mmCIF file of C-alpha atoms in Angstrom:
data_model
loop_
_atom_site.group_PDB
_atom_site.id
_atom_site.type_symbol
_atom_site.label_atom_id
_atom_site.label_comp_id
_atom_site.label_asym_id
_atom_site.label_seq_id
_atom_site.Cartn_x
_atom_site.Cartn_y
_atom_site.Cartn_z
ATOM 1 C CA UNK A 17 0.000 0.000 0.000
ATOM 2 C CA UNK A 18 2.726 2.273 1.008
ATOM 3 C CA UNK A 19 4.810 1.684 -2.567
ATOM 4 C CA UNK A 20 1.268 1.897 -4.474
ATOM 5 C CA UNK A 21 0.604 5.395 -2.903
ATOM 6 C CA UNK A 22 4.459 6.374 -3.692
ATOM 7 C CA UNK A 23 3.773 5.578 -7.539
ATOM 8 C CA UNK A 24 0.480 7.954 -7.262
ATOM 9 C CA UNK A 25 2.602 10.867 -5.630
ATOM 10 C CA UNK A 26 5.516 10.248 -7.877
ATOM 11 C CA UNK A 27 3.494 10.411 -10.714
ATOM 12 C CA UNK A 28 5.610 6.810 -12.322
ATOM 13 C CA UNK A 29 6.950 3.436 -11.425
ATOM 14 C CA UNK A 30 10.468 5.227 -12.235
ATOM 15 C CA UNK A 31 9.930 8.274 -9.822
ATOM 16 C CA UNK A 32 8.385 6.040 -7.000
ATOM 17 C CA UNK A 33 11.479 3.527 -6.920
ATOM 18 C CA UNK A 34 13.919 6.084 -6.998
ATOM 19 C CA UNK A 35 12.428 7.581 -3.865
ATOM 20 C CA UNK A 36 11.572 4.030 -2.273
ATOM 21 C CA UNK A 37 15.118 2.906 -3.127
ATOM 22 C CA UNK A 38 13.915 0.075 -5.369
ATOM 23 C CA UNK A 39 13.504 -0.878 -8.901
ATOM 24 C CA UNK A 40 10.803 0.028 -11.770
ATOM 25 C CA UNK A 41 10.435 -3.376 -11.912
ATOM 26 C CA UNK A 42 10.069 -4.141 -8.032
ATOM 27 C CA UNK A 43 7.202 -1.569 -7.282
ATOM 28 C CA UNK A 44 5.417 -2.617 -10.532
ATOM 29 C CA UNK A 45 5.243 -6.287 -9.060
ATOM 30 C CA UNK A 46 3.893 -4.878 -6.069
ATOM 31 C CA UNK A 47 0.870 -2.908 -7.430
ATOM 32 C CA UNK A 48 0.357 -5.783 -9.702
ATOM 33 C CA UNK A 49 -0.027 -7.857 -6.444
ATOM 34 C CA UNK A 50 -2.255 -5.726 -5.026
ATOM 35 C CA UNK A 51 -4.880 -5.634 -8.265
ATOM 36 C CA UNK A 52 -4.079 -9.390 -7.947
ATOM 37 C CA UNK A 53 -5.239 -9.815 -4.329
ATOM 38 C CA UNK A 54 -8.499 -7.417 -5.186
ATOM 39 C CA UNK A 55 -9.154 -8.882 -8.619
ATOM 40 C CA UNK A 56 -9.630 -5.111 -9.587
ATOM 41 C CA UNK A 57 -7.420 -2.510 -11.894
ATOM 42 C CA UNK A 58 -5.958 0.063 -10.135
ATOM 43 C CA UNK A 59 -4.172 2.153 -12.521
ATOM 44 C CA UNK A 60 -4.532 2.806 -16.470
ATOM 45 C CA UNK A 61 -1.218 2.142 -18.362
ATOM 46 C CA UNK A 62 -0.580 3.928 -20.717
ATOM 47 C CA UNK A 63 2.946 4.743 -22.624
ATOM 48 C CA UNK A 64 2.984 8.388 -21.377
ATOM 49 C CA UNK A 65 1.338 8.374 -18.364
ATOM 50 C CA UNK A 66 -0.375 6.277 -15.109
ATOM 51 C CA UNK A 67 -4.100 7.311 -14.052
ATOM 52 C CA UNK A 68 -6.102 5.961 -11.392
ATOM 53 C CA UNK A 69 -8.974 3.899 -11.878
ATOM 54 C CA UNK A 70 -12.288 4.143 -9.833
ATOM 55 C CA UNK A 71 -11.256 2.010 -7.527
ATOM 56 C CA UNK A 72 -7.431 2.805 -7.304
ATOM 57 C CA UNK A 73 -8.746 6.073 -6.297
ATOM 58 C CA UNK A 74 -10.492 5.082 -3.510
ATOM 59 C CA UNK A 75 -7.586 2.383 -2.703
ATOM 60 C CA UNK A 76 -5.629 5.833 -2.931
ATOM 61 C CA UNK A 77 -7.649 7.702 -0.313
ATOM 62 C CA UNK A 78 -6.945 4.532 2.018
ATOM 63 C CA UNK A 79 -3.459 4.122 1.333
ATOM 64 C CA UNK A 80 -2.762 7.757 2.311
ATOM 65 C CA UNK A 81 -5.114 7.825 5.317
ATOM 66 C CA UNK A 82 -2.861 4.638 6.732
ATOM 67 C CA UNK A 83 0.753 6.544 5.543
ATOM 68 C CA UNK A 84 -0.376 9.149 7.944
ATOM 69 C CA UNK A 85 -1.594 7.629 10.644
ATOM 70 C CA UNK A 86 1.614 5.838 11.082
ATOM 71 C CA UNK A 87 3.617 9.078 10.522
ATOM 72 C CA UNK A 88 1.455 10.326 13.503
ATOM 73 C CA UNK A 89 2.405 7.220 15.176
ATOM 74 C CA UNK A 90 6.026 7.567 14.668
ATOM 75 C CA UNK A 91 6.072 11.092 15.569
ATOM 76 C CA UNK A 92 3.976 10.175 19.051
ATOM 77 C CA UNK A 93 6.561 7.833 19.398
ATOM 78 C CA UNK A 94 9.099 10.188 19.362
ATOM 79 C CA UNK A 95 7.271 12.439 21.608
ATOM 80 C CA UNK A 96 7.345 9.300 24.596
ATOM 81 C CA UNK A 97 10.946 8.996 23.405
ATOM 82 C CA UNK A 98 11.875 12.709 23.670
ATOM 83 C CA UNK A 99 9.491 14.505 25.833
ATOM 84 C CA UNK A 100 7.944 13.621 28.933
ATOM 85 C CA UNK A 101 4.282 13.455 27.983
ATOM 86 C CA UNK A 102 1.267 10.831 28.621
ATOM 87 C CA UNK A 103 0.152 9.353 32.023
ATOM 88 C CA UNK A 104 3.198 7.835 34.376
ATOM 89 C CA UNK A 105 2.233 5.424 36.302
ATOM 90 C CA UNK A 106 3.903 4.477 39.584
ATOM 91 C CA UNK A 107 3.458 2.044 42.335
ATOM 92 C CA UNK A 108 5.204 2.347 45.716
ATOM 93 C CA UNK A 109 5.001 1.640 49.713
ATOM 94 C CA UNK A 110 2.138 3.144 51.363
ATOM 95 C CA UNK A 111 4.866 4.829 53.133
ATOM 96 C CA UNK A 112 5.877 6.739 50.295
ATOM 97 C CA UNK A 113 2.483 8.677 50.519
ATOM 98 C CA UNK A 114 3.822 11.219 52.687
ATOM 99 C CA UNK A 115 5.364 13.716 50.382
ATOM 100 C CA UNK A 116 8.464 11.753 49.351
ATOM 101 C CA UNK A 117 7.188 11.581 45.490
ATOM 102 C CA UNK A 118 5.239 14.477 45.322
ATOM 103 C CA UNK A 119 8.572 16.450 46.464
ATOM 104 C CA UNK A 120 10.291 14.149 43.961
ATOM 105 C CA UNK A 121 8.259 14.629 40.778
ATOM 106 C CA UNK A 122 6.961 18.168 41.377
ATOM 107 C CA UNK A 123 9.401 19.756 39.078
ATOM 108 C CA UNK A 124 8.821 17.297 36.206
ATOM 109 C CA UNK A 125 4.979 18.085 36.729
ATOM 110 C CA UNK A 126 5.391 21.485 36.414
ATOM 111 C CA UNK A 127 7.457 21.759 33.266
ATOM 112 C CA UNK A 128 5.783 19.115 31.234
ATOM 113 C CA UNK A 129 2.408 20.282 30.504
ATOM 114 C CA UNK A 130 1.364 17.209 29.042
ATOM 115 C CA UNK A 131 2.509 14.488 31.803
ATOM 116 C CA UNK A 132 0.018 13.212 34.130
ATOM 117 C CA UNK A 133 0.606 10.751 37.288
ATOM 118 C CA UNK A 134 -1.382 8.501 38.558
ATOM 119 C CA UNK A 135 -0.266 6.767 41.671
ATOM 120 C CA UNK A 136 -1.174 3.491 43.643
ATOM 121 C CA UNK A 137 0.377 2.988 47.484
ATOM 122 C CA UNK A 138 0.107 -0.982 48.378
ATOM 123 C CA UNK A 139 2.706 -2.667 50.574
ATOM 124 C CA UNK A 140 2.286 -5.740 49.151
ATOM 125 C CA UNK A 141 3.822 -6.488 45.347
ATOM 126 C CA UNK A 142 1.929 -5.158 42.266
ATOM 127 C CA UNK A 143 2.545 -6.667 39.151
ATOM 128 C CA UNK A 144 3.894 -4.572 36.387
ATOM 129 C CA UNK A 145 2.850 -6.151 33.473
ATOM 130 C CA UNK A 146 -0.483 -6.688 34.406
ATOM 131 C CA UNK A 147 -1.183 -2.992 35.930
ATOM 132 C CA UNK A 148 0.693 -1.255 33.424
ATOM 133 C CA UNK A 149 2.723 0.288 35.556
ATOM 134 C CA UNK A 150 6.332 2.383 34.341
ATOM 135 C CA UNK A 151 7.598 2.493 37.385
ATOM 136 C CA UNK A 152 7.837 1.036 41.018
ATOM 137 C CA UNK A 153 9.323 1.995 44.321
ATOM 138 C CA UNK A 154 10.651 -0.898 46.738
ATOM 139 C CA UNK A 155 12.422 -0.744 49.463
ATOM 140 C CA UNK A 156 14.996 -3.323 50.662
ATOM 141 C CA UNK A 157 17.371 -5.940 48.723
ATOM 142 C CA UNK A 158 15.542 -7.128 45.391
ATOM 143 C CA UNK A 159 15.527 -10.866 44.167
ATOM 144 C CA UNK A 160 16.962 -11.543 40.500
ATOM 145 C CA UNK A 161 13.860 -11.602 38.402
ATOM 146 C CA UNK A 162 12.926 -10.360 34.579
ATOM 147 C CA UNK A 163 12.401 -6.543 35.817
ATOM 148 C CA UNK A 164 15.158 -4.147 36.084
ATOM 149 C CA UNK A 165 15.847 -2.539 39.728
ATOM 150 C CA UNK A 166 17.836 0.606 39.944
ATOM 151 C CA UNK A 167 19.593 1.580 43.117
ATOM 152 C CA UNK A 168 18.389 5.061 43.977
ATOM 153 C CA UNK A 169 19.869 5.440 47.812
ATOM 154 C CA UNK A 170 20.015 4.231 51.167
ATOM 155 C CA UNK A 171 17.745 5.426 53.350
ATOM 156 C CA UNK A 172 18.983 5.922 57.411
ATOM 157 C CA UNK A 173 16.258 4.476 59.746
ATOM 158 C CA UNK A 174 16.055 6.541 62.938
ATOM 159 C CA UNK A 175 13.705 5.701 66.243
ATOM 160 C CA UNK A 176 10.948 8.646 66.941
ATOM 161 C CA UNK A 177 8.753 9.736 69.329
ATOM 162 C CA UNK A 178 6.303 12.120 69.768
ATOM 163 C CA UNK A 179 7.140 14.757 72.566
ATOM 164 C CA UNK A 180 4.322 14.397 74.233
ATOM 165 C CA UNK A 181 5.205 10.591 74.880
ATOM 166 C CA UNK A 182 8.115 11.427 75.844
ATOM 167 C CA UNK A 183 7.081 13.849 78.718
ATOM 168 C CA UNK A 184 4.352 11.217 79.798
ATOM 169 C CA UNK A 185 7.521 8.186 79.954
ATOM 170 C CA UNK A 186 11.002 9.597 79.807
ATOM 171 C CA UNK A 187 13.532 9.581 77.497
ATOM 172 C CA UNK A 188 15.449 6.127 76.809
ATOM 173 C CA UNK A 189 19.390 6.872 76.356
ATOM 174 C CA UNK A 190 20.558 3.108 76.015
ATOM 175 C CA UNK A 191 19.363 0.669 73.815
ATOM 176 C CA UNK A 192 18.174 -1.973 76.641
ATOM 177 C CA UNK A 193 15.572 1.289 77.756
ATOM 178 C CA UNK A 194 13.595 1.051 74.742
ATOM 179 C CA UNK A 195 12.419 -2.470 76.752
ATOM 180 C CA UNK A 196 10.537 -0.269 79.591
ATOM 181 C CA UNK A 197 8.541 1.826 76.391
ATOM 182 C CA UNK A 198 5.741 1.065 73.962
ATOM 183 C CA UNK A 199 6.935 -0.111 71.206
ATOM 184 C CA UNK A 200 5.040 0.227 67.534
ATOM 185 C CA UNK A 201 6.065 -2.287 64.914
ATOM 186 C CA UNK A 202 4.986 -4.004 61.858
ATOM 187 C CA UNK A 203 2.640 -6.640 61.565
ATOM 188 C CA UNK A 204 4.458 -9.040 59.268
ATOM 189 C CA UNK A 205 7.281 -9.299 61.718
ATOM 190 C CA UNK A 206 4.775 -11.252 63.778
ATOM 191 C CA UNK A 207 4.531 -9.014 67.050
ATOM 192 C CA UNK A 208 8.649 -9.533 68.332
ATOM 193 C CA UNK A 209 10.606 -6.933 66.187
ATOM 194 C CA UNK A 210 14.615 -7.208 65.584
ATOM 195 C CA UNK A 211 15.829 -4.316 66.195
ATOM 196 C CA UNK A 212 19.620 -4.259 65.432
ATOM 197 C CA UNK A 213 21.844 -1.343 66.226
ATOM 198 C CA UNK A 214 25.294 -0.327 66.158
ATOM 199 C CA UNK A 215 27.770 2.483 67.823
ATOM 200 C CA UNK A 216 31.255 2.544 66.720
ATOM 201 C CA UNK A 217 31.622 -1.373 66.598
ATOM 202 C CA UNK A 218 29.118 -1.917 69.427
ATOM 203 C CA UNK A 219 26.320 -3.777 68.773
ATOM 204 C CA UNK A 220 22.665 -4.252 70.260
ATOM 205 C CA UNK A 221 20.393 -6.478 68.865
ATOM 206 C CA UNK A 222 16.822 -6.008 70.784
ATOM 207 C CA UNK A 223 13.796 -7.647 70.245
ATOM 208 C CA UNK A 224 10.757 -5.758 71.664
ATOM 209 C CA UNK A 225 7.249 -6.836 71.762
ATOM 210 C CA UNK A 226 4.754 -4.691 69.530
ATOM 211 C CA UNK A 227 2.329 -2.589 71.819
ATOM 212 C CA UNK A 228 0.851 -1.651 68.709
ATOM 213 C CA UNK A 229 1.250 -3.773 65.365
ATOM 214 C CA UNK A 230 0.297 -2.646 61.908
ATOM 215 C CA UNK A 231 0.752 -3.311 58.408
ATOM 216 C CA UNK A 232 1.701 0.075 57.281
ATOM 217 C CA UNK A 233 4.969 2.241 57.725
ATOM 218 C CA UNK A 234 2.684 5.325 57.085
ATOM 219 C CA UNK A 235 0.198 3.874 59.910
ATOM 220 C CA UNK A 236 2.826 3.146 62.121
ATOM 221 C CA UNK A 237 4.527 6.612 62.043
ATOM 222 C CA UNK A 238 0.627 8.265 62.354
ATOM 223 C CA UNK A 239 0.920 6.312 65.936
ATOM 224 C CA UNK A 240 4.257 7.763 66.562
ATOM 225 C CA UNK A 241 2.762 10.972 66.278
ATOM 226 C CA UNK A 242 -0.188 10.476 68.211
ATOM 227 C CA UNK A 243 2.363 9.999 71.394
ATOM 228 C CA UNK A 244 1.411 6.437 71.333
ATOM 229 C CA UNK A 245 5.103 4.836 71.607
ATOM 230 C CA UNK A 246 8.423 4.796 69.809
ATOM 231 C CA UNK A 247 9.142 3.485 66.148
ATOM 232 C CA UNK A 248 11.766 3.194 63.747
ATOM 233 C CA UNK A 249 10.759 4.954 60.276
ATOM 234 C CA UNK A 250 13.085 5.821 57.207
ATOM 235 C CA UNK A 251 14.642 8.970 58.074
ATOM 236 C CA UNK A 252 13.351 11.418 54.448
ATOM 237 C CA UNK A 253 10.097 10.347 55.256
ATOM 238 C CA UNK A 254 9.937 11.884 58.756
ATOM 239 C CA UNK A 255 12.440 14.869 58.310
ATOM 240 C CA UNK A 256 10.377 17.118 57.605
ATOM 241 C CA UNK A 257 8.235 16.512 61.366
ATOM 242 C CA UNK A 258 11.468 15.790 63.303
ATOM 243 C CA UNK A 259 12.748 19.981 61.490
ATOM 244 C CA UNK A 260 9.108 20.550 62.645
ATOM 245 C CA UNK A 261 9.485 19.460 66.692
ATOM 246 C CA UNK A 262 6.669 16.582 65.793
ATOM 247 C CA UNK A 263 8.481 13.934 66.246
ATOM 248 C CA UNK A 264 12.052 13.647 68.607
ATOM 249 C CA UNK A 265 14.894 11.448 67.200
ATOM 250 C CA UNK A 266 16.538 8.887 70.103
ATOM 251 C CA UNK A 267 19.608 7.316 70.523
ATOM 252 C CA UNK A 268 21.026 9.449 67.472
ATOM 253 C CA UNK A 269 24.279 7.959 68.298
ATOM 254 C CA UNK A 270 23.048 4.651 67.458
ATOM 255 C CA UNK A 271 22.474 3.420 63.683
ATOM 256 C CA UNK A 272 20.426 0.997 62.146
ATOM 257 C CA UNK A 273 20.856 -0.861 59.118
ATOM 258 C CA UNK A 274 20.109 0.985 55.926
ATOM 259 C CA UNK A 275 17.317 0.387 53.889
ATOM 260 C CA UNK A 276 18.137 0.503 50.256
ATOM 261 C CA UNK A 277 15.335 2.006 47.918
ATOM 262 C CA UNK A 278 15.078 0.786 44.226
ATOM 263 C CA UNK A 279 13.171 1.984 40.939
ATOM 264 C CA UNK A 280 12.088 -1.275 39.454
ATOM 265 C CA UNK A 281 10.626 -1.259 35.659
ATOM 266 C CA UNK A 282 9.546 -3.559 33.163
ATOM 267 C CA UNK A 283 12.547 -4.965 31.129
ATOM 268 C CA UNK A 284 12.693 -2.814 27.867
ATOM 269 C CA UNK A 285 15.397 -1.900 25.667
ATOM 270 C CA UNK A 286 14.067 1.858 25.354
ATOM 271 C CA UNK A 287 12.631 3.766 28.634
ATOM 272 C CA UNK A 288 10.027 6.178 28.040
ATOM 273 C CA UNK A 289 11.221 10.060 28.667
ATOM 274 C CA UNK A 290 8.617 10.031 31.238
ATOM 275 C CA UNK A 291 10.068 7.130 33.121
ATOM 276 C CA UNK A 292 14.081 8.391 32.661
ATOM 277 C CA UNK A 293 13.374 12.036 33.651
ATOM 278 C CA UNK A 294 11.505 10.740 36.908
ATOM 279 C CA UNK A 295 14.279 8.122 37.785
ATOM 280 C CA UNK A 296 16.806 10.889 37.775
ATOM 281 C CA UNK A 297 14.811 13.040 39.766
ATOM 282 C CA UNK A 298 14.323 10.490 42.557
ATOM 283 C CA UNK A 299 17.648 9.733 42.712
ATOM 284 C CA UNK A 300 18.178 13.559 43.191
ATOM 285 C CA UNK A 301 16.081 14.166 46.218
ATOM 286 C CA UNK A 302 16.619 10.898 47.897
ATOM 287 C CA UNK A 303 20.196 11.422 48.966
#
């Protein structure tokens, strides 16, 4: 179809070969094909000149109508290629909810008119494919599998409190003290919580029985808040309420293990500019 409509803008078999980069002979065999396959004529040959039939005119009309929708299509594809545009999707920990992406992505938003985001916050695993998602946040080591994890940082955990709590019970300033407090953990660590942490060599390793268990980071650190015990939460997600007196840091001379944060994506050979742009911004503001 594409060589036919060539030979009607060319105006000759010659003219349309020369721009296809084929032989006279080559795009003749295809439009004779094509009257083949529709048992109709197409064109009138004649030894000056090539006019369209009925029908070859309204083959024509076709033929062009599918040339530019796929020019459209190429050029959209360069668009996705180039330019952020279209709707990113991205899945992350409910945890993540808090302002981390919208800090994050803000700046792509705002100078990409055409980019939309559409978010969805489960702890449990979402599956790419299925969801059509670009783009997902998880947190901690990542098992080999057939998507493609970027590092972005390590996140610092710290232990918080609310002020308030701390007034009502004191102030632990050994690891063994956070034994005597309420302690607010996650559910899938099945109510006893290893806590490990480490001071110049010295280590602790606690385990402290959930006063209050739940199966959210962002749930757990809304108890914190609430002065109803002490938990352990990434330390971006809470920075901005420990800079605002909301929450108190402990033992800051005590560290636990990192928890490394990862942008997982389908396995393609090409990322989307959507998807590049906000990889590089997250690993921007996460470290």
């Amino acid at each position: 179809m594409a060589v036919f409509a060539a030979v009607i803008e060319q105006g000759s078999m010659n003219a349309a070969g020369r721009e296809l980069g084929m032989t006279a002979s080559a795009v003749s065999q295809h439009v004779r094909r094509l009257e083949q396959q529709h048992q109709v004529a197409l064109l009138h040959r004649t030894t000056r000149k090539l006019t369209l039939t009925e029908a070859g005119s309204v083959f024509y009309r076709s033929c062009a109508a599918m040339l530019a929708a796929a020019n459209e299509a190429n050029v959209q594809m360069a668009a996705l290629r180039d330019e952020p545009v279209g709707e990113l999707r991205i899945a992350a920990p409910s945890g993540f909810a808090g302002g981390v992406l919208g800090q994050a992505l803000a700046p792509l938003l705002a100078a990409n008119p055409g980019l939309s985001l559409r978010l969805f916050f489960q702890d449990e695993m979402i599956d790419l494919v299925q969801h059509r998602i670009d783009l997902a946040l998880r947190a901690g080591n990542q098992p080999d599998s057939t998507l493609v994890a970027r590092h972005l940082a390590d996140w610092p955990f710290v232990l918080v409190a609310a002020p308030a709590y701390l007034a009502a019970r004191g102030t632990p300033l050994q690891p063994g003290q956070l034994y005597q407090h309420d302690w607010i953990g996650l559910e899938q660590e099945h109510g006893l919580t290893p806590l490990r942490l480490q001071r110049e060599g010295e280590v602790e390793i606690l385990r402290l029985r959930c006063r209050i268990a739940s199966n959210s980071m962002l749930s757990a650190r809304a108890f914190a808040l609430d002065g109803l015990g002490i938990a352990m939460q990434p330390e971006p997600e809470v920075r901005a309420q420990l800079q605002a007196g909301l929450l108190v840091q402990l033992l800051p001379d005590w560290q636990a293990p990192a928890l490394p944060v990862y942008a997982v994506t389908p396995r393609r050979d090409v990322l989307p500019a959507k998807v590049r742009h906000a990889i590089a911004l997250l690993q921007q503001s996460m470290h």
